[in-house]
Coordinates of C-alpha atoms and ligand atoms in Angstrom, one line a residue:
M1 CA 1.0 0.6 -1.7
P2 CA 1.8 -1.9 -4.5
I3 CA 5.3 -0.6 -5.1
D4 CA 7.7 0.5 -2.3
K5 CA 8.8 4.1 -1.9
D6 CA 12.3 3.6 -3.4
A7 CA 11.0 1.8 -6.4
F8 CA 8.4 4.5 -6.9
N9 CA 11.0 7.3 -6.6
E10 CA 13.2 5.5 -9.2
F11 CA 10.2 5.2 -11.5
L12 CA 9.5 9.0 -11.1
E13 CA 13.1 9.7 -12.0
T14 CA 12.9 7.5 -15.1
I15 CA 9.7 9.5 -16.1
R16 CA 11.5 12.8 -15.5
R17 CA 14.3 11.7 -17.8
F18 CA 11.9 10.4 -20.4
V19 CA 10.1 13.8 -20.4
R20 CA 13.3 15.7 -20.7
E21 CA 15.1 13.6 -23.2
R22 CA 12.3 12.1 -25.4
L23 CA 9.1 14.1 -25.1
I24 CA 10.1 17.8 -24.9
P25 CA 12.6 17.5 -27.9
N26 CA 9.7 16.0 -29.9
E27 CA 7.1 18.6 -29.1
E28 CA 7.4 20.6 -32.3
K29 CA 7.3 17.5 -34.4
V30 CA 4.1 16.4 -32.7
A31 CA 2.5 19.8 -33.3
A32 CA 3.7 19.8 -37.0
D33 CA 2.6 16.2 -37.7
D34 CA -0.5 16.2 -35.5
A35 CA 0.7 12.7 -34.3
I36 CA 2.7 11.1 -31.6
P37 CA 5.7 9.2 -33.1
E38 CA 5.4 5.5 -33.0
D39 CA 8.7 5.0 -31.2
I40 CA 7.5 7.3 -28.4
I41 CA 4.2 5.3 -28.1
A42 CA 6.3 2.1 -27.9
D43 CA 8.4 3.7 -25.1
M44 CA 5.3 4.8 -23.2
K45 CA 4.1 1.2 -23.4
S46 CA 7.3 -0.2 -22.0
L47 CA 7.4 2.3 -19.2
G48 CA 4.0 1.1 -18.1
L49 CA 2.3 4.5 -18.6
F50 CA -0.9 3.0 -20.1
G51 CA -1.5 0.9 -16.9
L52 CA -0.6 3.4 -14.1
S53 CA -4.0 3.1 -12.4
I54 CA -5.0 -0.4 -13.4
P55 CA -4.6 -3.0 -10.6
E56 CA -1.6 -5.2 -10.7
Q57 CA -3.7 -8.4 -11.0
Y58 CA -4.9 -7.1 -14.4
G59 CA -1.4 -6.2 -15.6
G60 CA -1.2 -2.5 -14.5
L61 CA 1.2 -0.8 -12.1
G62 CA -1.7 -0.4 -9.5
L63 CA -0.4 3.0 -8.4
S64 CA -2.3 4.9 -5.7
M65 CA -3.9 8.2 -6.6
E66 CA -1.2 10.0 -4.7
E67 CA 1.4 8.2 -6.9
E68 CA -0.6 8.7 -10.1
V69 CA -0.8 12.5 -9.7
Q70 CA 3.0 12.7 -9.1
V71 CA 3.6 10.8 -12.4
I72 CA 1.1 13.0 -14.2
Y73 CA 2.9 16.2 -12.9
E74 CA 6.0 15.1 -14.6
V75 CA 4.5 13.9 -17.9
A76 CA 2.5 17.2 -18.1
K77 CA 5.7 19.2 -18.3
A78 CA 5.7 18.2 -22.0
S79 CA 3.0 19.1 -24.5
P80 CA -0.5 17.9 -23.3
A81 CA -0.9 15.7 -26.4
F82 CA 1.7 13.2 -25.0
R83 CA -0.4 12.7 -21.8
S84 CA -3.6 12.6 -23.7
Y85 CA -2.5 9.6 -25.8
F86 CA -2.2 7.2 -22.8
A87 CA -4.3 9.0 -20.2
T88 CA -7.7 7.8 -21.3
N89 CA -6.4 4.3 -20.4
V90 CA -5.3 5.5 -17.0
G91 CA -8.5 7.6 -16.4
I92 CA -11.8 7.9 -18.1
G93 CA -11.3 5.1 -20.6
S94 CA -10.6 2.3 -18.1
Q95 CA -12.1 3.4 -14.8
G96 CA -15.7 2.6 -15.5
I97 CA -14.5 -1.0 -15.8
V98 CA -12.1 -0.8 -12.8
I99 CA -14.7 0.9 -10.5
D100 CA -18.0 -0.8 -11.6
G101 CA -17.1 -3.6 -14.0
T102 CA -17.8 -7.3 -13.4
E103 CA -14.9 -9.7 -12.9
E104 CA -15.3 -11.0 -16.4
Q105 CA -15.3 -7.5 -17.9
K106 CA -12.1 -6.7 -15.9
Q107 CA -10.3 -9.8 -17.0
R108 CA -11.4 -9.4 -20.6
Y109 CA -10.4 -5.7 -21.1
L110 CA -8.1 -4.4 -18.4
P111 CA -4.9 -6.3 -19.3
R112 CA -5.1 -5.0 -22.9
L113 CA -5.7 -1.4 -21.6
A114 CA -2.8 -1.7 -19.1
S115 CA -0.4 -2.8 -21.8
G116 CA -1.5 -0.2 -24.3
E117 CA -2.5 -2.9 -26.8
I118 CA -5.8 -1.1 -27.1
I119 CA -6.9 2.5 -26.3
G120 CA -9.9 3.0 -24.1
S121 CA -12.1 6.0 -24.7
F122 CA -15.1 7.6 -22.8
A123 CA -18.2 8.5 -24.6
L124 CA -20.6 10.7 -22.6
T125 CA -20.9 14.0 -24.4
E126 CA -23.4 14.4 -27.3
P127 CA -24.4 17.2 -29.7
N128 CA -27.3 18.1 -27.3
A129 CA -25.8 16.9 -24.0
G130 CA -22.6 18.6 -22.8
S131 CA -22.7 20.1 -19.3
D132 CA -26.2 18.6 -18.8
A133 CA -24.9 15.1 -19.2
A134 CA -28.0 13.4 -17.7
S135 CA -30.0 14.6 -20.7
L136 CA -28.2 12.4 -23.1
Q137 CA -30.2 10.9 -26.0
T138 CA -28.3 7.9 -27.2
T139 CA -30.5 4.9 -26.7
A140 CA -29.6 1.2 -25.9
I141 CA -32.7 -0.9 -26.3
R142 CA -32.6 -4.5 -25.1
D143 CA -33.3 -7.1 -27.9
G144 CA -32.7 -10.7 -26.7
D145 CA -29.0 -11.1 -25.7
Y146 CA -28.1 -7.7 -27.2
Y147 CA -28.6 -4.0 -26.6
V148 CA -29.2 -2.0 -29.8
L149 CA -27.4 1.4 -29.7
N150 CA -28.5 4.5 -31.7
G151 CA -27.2 8.0 -31.3
T152 CA -24.2 10.3 -31.7
K153 CA -21.4 11.1 -29.3
R154 CA -19.3 14.2 -29.8
F155 CA -15.7 15.5 -29.1
I156 CA -14.7 12.1 -27.9
T157 CA -11.0 12.1 -26.9
N158 CA -8.9 9.4 -28.6
A159 CA -11.9 8.1 -30.6
P160 CA -9.8 7.8 -33.7
E161 CA -7.3 5.6 -31.9
A162 CA -9.7 3.7 -29.6
G163 CA -10.2 -0.1 -29.5
I164 CA -13.0 0.1 -26.9
F165 CA -15.4 2.8 -25.8
T166 CA -17.2 3.2 -22.5
V167 CA -20.6 4.5 -23.8
M168 CA -23.3 6.0 -21.7
A169 CA -26.7 5.4 -23.3
R170 CA -30.4 5.4 -22.2
T171 CA -31.7 1.9 -21.6
D172 CA -35.0 3.3 -20.3
P173 CA -36.2 6.1 -22.6
S174 CA -39.3 6.6 -20.4
K175 CA -37.0 8.0 -17.8
K176 CA -35.7 11.4 -18.8
G177 CA -32.8 12.0 -16.3
A178 CA -29.9 10.1 -14.9
D179 CA -31.9 7.1 -13.8
G180 CA -32.5 5.7 -17.3
V181 CA -28.8 5.7 -18.2
S182 CA -26.5 2.7 -18.4
A183 CA -22.9 2.2 -19.3
F184 CA -21.6 -0.2 -21.9
I185 CA -18.2 -1.4 -23.2
V186 CA -18.4 -1.2 -27.0
E187 CA -15.7 -2.7 -29.1
R188 CA -14.4 -0.6 -32.1
N189 CA -15.2 -3.2 -34.7
T190 CA -18.8 -3.7 -33.7
P191 CA -21.0 -3.3 -36.9
G192 CA -23.1 -0.1 -36.7
L193 CA -20.3 1.9 -35.0
T194 CA -18.6 4.6 -37.1
V195 CA -15.9 7.1 -36.0
G196 CA -16.1 10.5 -37.6
K197 CA -13.2 12.5 -39.0
P198 CA -10.9 14.0 -36.4
D199 CA -12.0 17.4 -35.3
R200 CA -10.0 20.6 -36.1
K201 CA -9.1 22.1 -32.8
M202 CA -7.6 25.3 -31.3
G203 CA -4.6 23.4 -29.8
Q204 CA -3.3 20.1 -28.5
R205 CA -2.3 18.9 -31.9
G206 CA -1.3 15.3 -31.7
A207 CA -4.3 14.6 -29.4
H208 CA -7.5 13.7 -31.4
T209 CA -11.2 13.9 -30.8
A210 CA -14.0 12.8 -33.1
D211 CA -17.7 11.9 -33.2
I212 CA -18.9 8.4 -32.8
I213 CA -22.1 7.4 -34.6
F214 CA -24.2 4.4 -33.5
E215 CA -26.7 3.0 -36.1
D216 CA -28.4 -0.1 -34.9
C217 CA -25.1 -1.1 -33.2
R218 CA -25.7 -4.5 -31.4
V219 CA -23.7 -4.8 -28.2
P220 CA -23.8 -8.1 -26.3
K221 CA -25.6 -7.9 -23.0
E222 CA -22.4 -9.1 -21.2
N223 CA -21.0 -5.7 -22.0
L224 CA -23.4 -3.8 -19.8
I225 CA -20.9 -2.4 -17.2
G226 CA -21.6 -4.1 -13.8
G227 CA -24.4 -6.1 -15.4
V228 CA -27.0 -3.7 -14.0
E229 CA -29.1 -1.2 -15.9
G230 CA -29.7 2.4 -14.7
Q231 CA -26.3 2.7 -13.0
G232 CA -24.4 4.3 -15.9
F233 CA -24.7 7.9 -14.9
K234 CA -23.3 7.2 -11.5
T235 CA -20.5 5.2 -13.0
A236 CA -19.7 8.2 -15.2
M237 CA -19.7 10.6 -12.3
K238 CA -17.4 8.3 -10.2
V239 CA -15.1 8.1 -13.2
L240 CA -15.1 11.9 -13.6
D241 CA -14.4 12.4 -9.8
K242 CA -11.1 10.6 -10.3
G243 CA -10.5 12.1 -13.8
R244 CA -10.8 15.6 -12.4
L245 CA -8.0 15.0 -10.0
H246 CA -5.9 13.6 -12.7
I247 CA -6.5 16.6 -14.9
S248 CA -5.7 18.9 -12.0
A249 CA -2.3 17.3 -11.8
A250 CA -1.9 17.7 -15.5
C251 CA -2.7 21.4 -15.2
T252 CA -0.1 21.8 -12.4
G253 CA 2.6 20.1 -14.3
A254 CA 1.9 22.2 -17.4
A255 CA 2.0 25.3 -15.3
E256 CA 5.4 24.4 -13.9
R257 CA 6.8 23.9 -17.3
I258 CA 5.3 27.2 -18.6
L259 CA 6.7 29.1 -15.7
S260 CA 10.1 27.6 -16.2
E261 CA 10.0 28.9 -19.8
A262 CA 9.0 32.4 -18.6
L263 CA 11.7 32.5 -15.9
A264 CA 14.4 31.3 -18.3
Y265 CA 13.3 34.0 -20.8
A266 CA 13.2 36.7 -18.1
L267 CA 16.7 35.9 -16.9
E268 CA 18.1 36.0 -20.5
R269 CA 16.2 38.9 -22.0
K270 CA 17.7 42.3 -21.3
Q271 CA 15.9 45.6 -21.5
F272 CA 16.9 49.0 -20.0
G273 CA 20.4 47.5 -19.4
K274 CA 19.5 44.5 -17.3
P275 CA 17.6 41.1 -17.4
I276 CA 13.9 41.7 -17.2
A277 CA 13.7 39.3 -14.3
E278 CA 15.2 42.1 -12.2
F279 CA 12.2 44.3 -12.7
Q280 CA 9.6 44.2 -9.9
L281 CA 6.6 44.1 -12.2
V282 CA 8.0 41.0 -14.0
Q283 CA 8.9 39.5 -10.6
A284 CA 5.3 40.0 -9.5
M285 CA 4.0 37.8 -12.4
L286 CA 6.7 35.2 -11.6
A287 CA 5.9 35.2 -7.9
D288 CA 2.1 35.0 -8.4
S289 CA 2.5 32.1 -10.7
Q290 CA 4.9 30.2 -8.4
T291 CA 2.5 30.7 -5.5
E292 CA -0.5 29.5 -7.4
I293 CA 1.3 26.4 -8.6
F294 CA 2.3 25.6 -5.1
A295 CA -1.3 26.0 -4.0
A296 CA -2.6 23.7 -6.8
R297 CA 0.1 21.1 -6.1
S298 CA -0.8 21.0 -2.4
M299 CA -4.5 20.7 -3.1
V300 CA -4.1 17.9 -5.6
L301 CA -1.9 15.9 -3.3
E302 CA -4.2 16.4 -0.3
A303 CA -7.3 15.3 -2.3
A304 CA -5.4 12.4 -3.8
R305 CA -4.5 11.1 -0.3
K306 CA -8.1 11.5 0.7
R307 CA -9.3 9.4 -2.2
D308 CA -6.6 6.7 -1.3
R309 CA -8.2 6.6 2.2
G310 CA -11.5 5.7 0.5
E311 CA -13.2 8.9 1.3
D312 CA -15.7 10.8 -1.0
I313 CA -13.7 13.4 -3.0
S314 CA -16.4 14.6 -5.3
M315 CA -16.2 18.2 -3.9
E316 CA -12.4 18.2 -3.5
A317 CA -11.9 16.9 -7.0
S318 CA -14.0 19.8 -8.3
C319 CA -12.2 22.3 -6.1
C320 CA -8.9 21.1 -7.6
K321 CA -10.1 21.1 -11.2
L322 CA -11.6 24.5 -10.9
F323 CA -8.5 26.1 -9.3
A324 CA -5.8 24.2 -11.2
S325 CA -7.4 24.7 -14.7
E326 CA -8.0 28.4 -14.1
M327 CA -4.6 28.7 -12.6
V328 CA -2.7 27.3 -15.6
G329 CA -4.7 29.7 -17.8
R330 CA -3.4 32.6 -15.7
V331 CA 0.2 31.3 -15.7
A332 CA 0.2 30.8 -19.5
D333 CA -1.2 34.3 -19.9
R334 CA 1.5 35.8 -17.7
A335 CA 4.2 33.7 -19.5
V336 CA 3.2 35.1 -22.9
Q337 CA 3.2 38.6 -21.3
I338 CA 6.7 38.1 -19.9
H339 CA 7.9 37.0 -23.3
G340 CA 6.4 40.2 -24.9
G341 CA 6.2 40.1 -28.7
A342 CA 8.2 36.9 -28.7
G343 CA 5.4 35.2 -26.7
Y344 CA 3.0 35.6 -29.6
M345 CA 5.4 33.9 -31.9
A346 CA 5.1 30.2 -32.7
E347 CA 8.8 29.5 -32.2
Y348 CA 8.5 29.9 -28.4
P349 CA 6.8 27.0 -26.5
V350 CA 4.6 29.4 -24.5
E351 CA 2.5 30.3 -27.6
R352 CA 1.6 26.6 -28.1
F353 CA 1.0 26.0 -24.4
Y354 CA -1.2 29.1 -24.2
R355 CA -3.6 27.5 -26.7
D356 CA -3.1 23.9 -25.4
V357 CA -4.1 24.7 -21.8
R358 CA -7.3 26.5 -22.8
L359 CA -9.0 23.1 -23.0
F360 CA -8.4 22.3 -19.3
R361 CA -11.1 24.7 -18.3
I362 CA -13.6 23.0 -20.5
F363 CA -13.2 19.2 -20.6
E364 CA -14.1 16.8 -17.8
G365 CA -16.5 19.5 -16.7
T366 CA -16.3 23.2 -17.3
S367 CA -15.3 25.6 -14.5
Q368 CA -18.9 26.5 -14.0
I369 CA -19.9 22.8 -13.6
Q370 CA -17.1 22.5 -11.0
Q371 CA -18.6 25.5 -9.1
L372 CA -22.0 23.8 -9.2
V373 CA -20.7 20.5 -7.9
I374 CA -18.8 22.3 -5.1
A375 CA -21.8 24.3 -4.0
R376 CA -24.2 21.4 -4.1
N377 CA -21.8 19.3 -1.9
M378 CA -21.5 22.2 0.5
I379 CA -25.3 22.5 0.7
R380 CA -25.8 18.8 1.1
R381 CA -23.2 18.6 3.9
A382 CA -24.8 21.5 5.7
K383 CA -28.2 19.9 5.6
S384 CA -27.0 16.4 6.7
Ligands
COS401 N1 -20.6 9.9 -7.5 C1 -21.6 9.1 -7.4 N2 -22.9 9.4 -7.8 C2 -23.1 10.6 -8.2 C3 -22.1 11.6 -8.3 C4 -20.8 11.2 -7.9 N3 -19.7 12.1 -8.0 N4 -22.6 12.8 -8.7 C5 -23.9 12.6 -8.9 N5 -24.2 11.3 -8.5 C6 -25.5 10.6 -8.5 C7 -26.5 11.4 -7.7 O1 -26.4 11.0 -6.3 C8 -27.9 11.1 -8.3 O2 -28.3 9.8 -7.8 P1 -29.6 9.6 -6.9 O3 -30.7 10.2 -7.7 O4 -29.7 8.2 -6.7 O5 -29.3 10.4 -5.7 C9 -27.5 10.9 -9.8 O6 -26.1 10.7 -9.8 C10 -27.9 12.2 -10.5 O7 -27.1 13.2 -10.0 P2 -27.6 14.8 -10.1 O8 -29.0 14.9 -9.7 O9 -26.6 15.6 -9.3 O10 -27.4 15.0 -11.6 P3 -27.6 16.4 -12.5 O11 -28.3 16.0 -13.7 O12 -28.2 17.4 -11.7 O13 -26.1 16.8 -12.9 C11 -23.8 17.3 -13.0 C12 -24.9 16.6 -12.3 C13 -24.1 18.7 -13.6 C14 -22.7 17.5 -11.9 C15 -23.3 16.4 -14.1 O14 -24.2 16.4 -15.2 C16 -21.9 16.8 -14.7 O15 -20.9 16.5 -14.1 N6 -21.9 17.5 -15.9 C17 -20.7 17.7 -16.5 C18 -20.3 16.6 -17.4 C19 -18.9 16.5 -17.8 O16 -18.0 16.7 -17.0 N7 -18.7 16.4 -19.1 C20 -17.4 16.3 -19.6 C21 -17.3 15.4 -20.7 S1 -16.7 13.9 -20.2 S2 -14.7 14.2 -20.7

């Protein structure tokens, strides 16, 4: 463990205070402005949030997965947009380099990702390749010392802010599936790369997605991740294994916050002469939510420890993502219900969270893709 237990607990306490005193009071402003205030971004940088998972030798905090998920629980108690801003540097926007990058690639890009000087973004999804990621059509054809990229990526988180992209593209168009895919680090200012207008979304205002368009975009061959063609799909899957645990922690933290809002409202709101928290049908909704949050938290911690031991957590990460993302949807739904008419009104945070958390069941693999990954792993293990 790079930092000792006491130092880590102190760090967690600092994060809790930051969430309480800086993030939650700014939630409405972020939703109204569709932007994270610059002073909050500066505070996130000085806290080290951009480099949570990047090894210390490249300027990050080098947290273990068990530590990372604990930090994410806390940050996720504020609007998901805050986490989203730095989390691609912690997860999908840096881990391709951390897991499979060459030493030169790590030295060139990780320190700037760890400090938050640049934002890293992960470009897998395309207009015609969502759940079926291996069918992606963006090409990267070798031409001397360069690869020439052509194609479009869609719904790319933090694309408007990003300084570098991890881009999955087909280096061998004769191979239709995963085998022909390679991963590249593409710098924002590379000629031929255009970022589209930010998408209009259901929720998570303050967090941005956009298309990325590649038109004869020439990327130096040194930016092929790991220096080996044909490994890009596997890199993406390894990145997503970790990402799915991270998102599960985010779902659990958000659910805790949403439930605390519902409990506070149920204790204060009186009907039939007493606080609605005293009615058993309301208690059932509170109790079911508490139970499911406890289950998700336990699952995430267990899977994170397993990853820290170096074990394969592909199945467990999908179990966590499936359960935690569906769970936060149920908790948000019950919280709106407990609030009654007030829960449908924009002045209560549960209305915003209800929309914000809907995304968790979709990105980094839909619930149906998690089911498929879980069942495939079960079958593979049974056969081996
Ligand atoms: N770690 C390492 N390698 C993995 C892996 C993992 N977790 N999962 C798959 N692979 C490897 C496989 O072993 C296989 O390699 P071999 O042929 O050498 O054995 C290769 O990758 C292809 O795997 P598979 O045949 O399972 O690919 P499929 O096309 O059937 O699809 C799913 C796999 C559906 C699981 C994948 O496309 C997926 O996760 N889709 C959802 C994408 C997603 O999450 N998008 C969100 C947008 S990014 S925010």
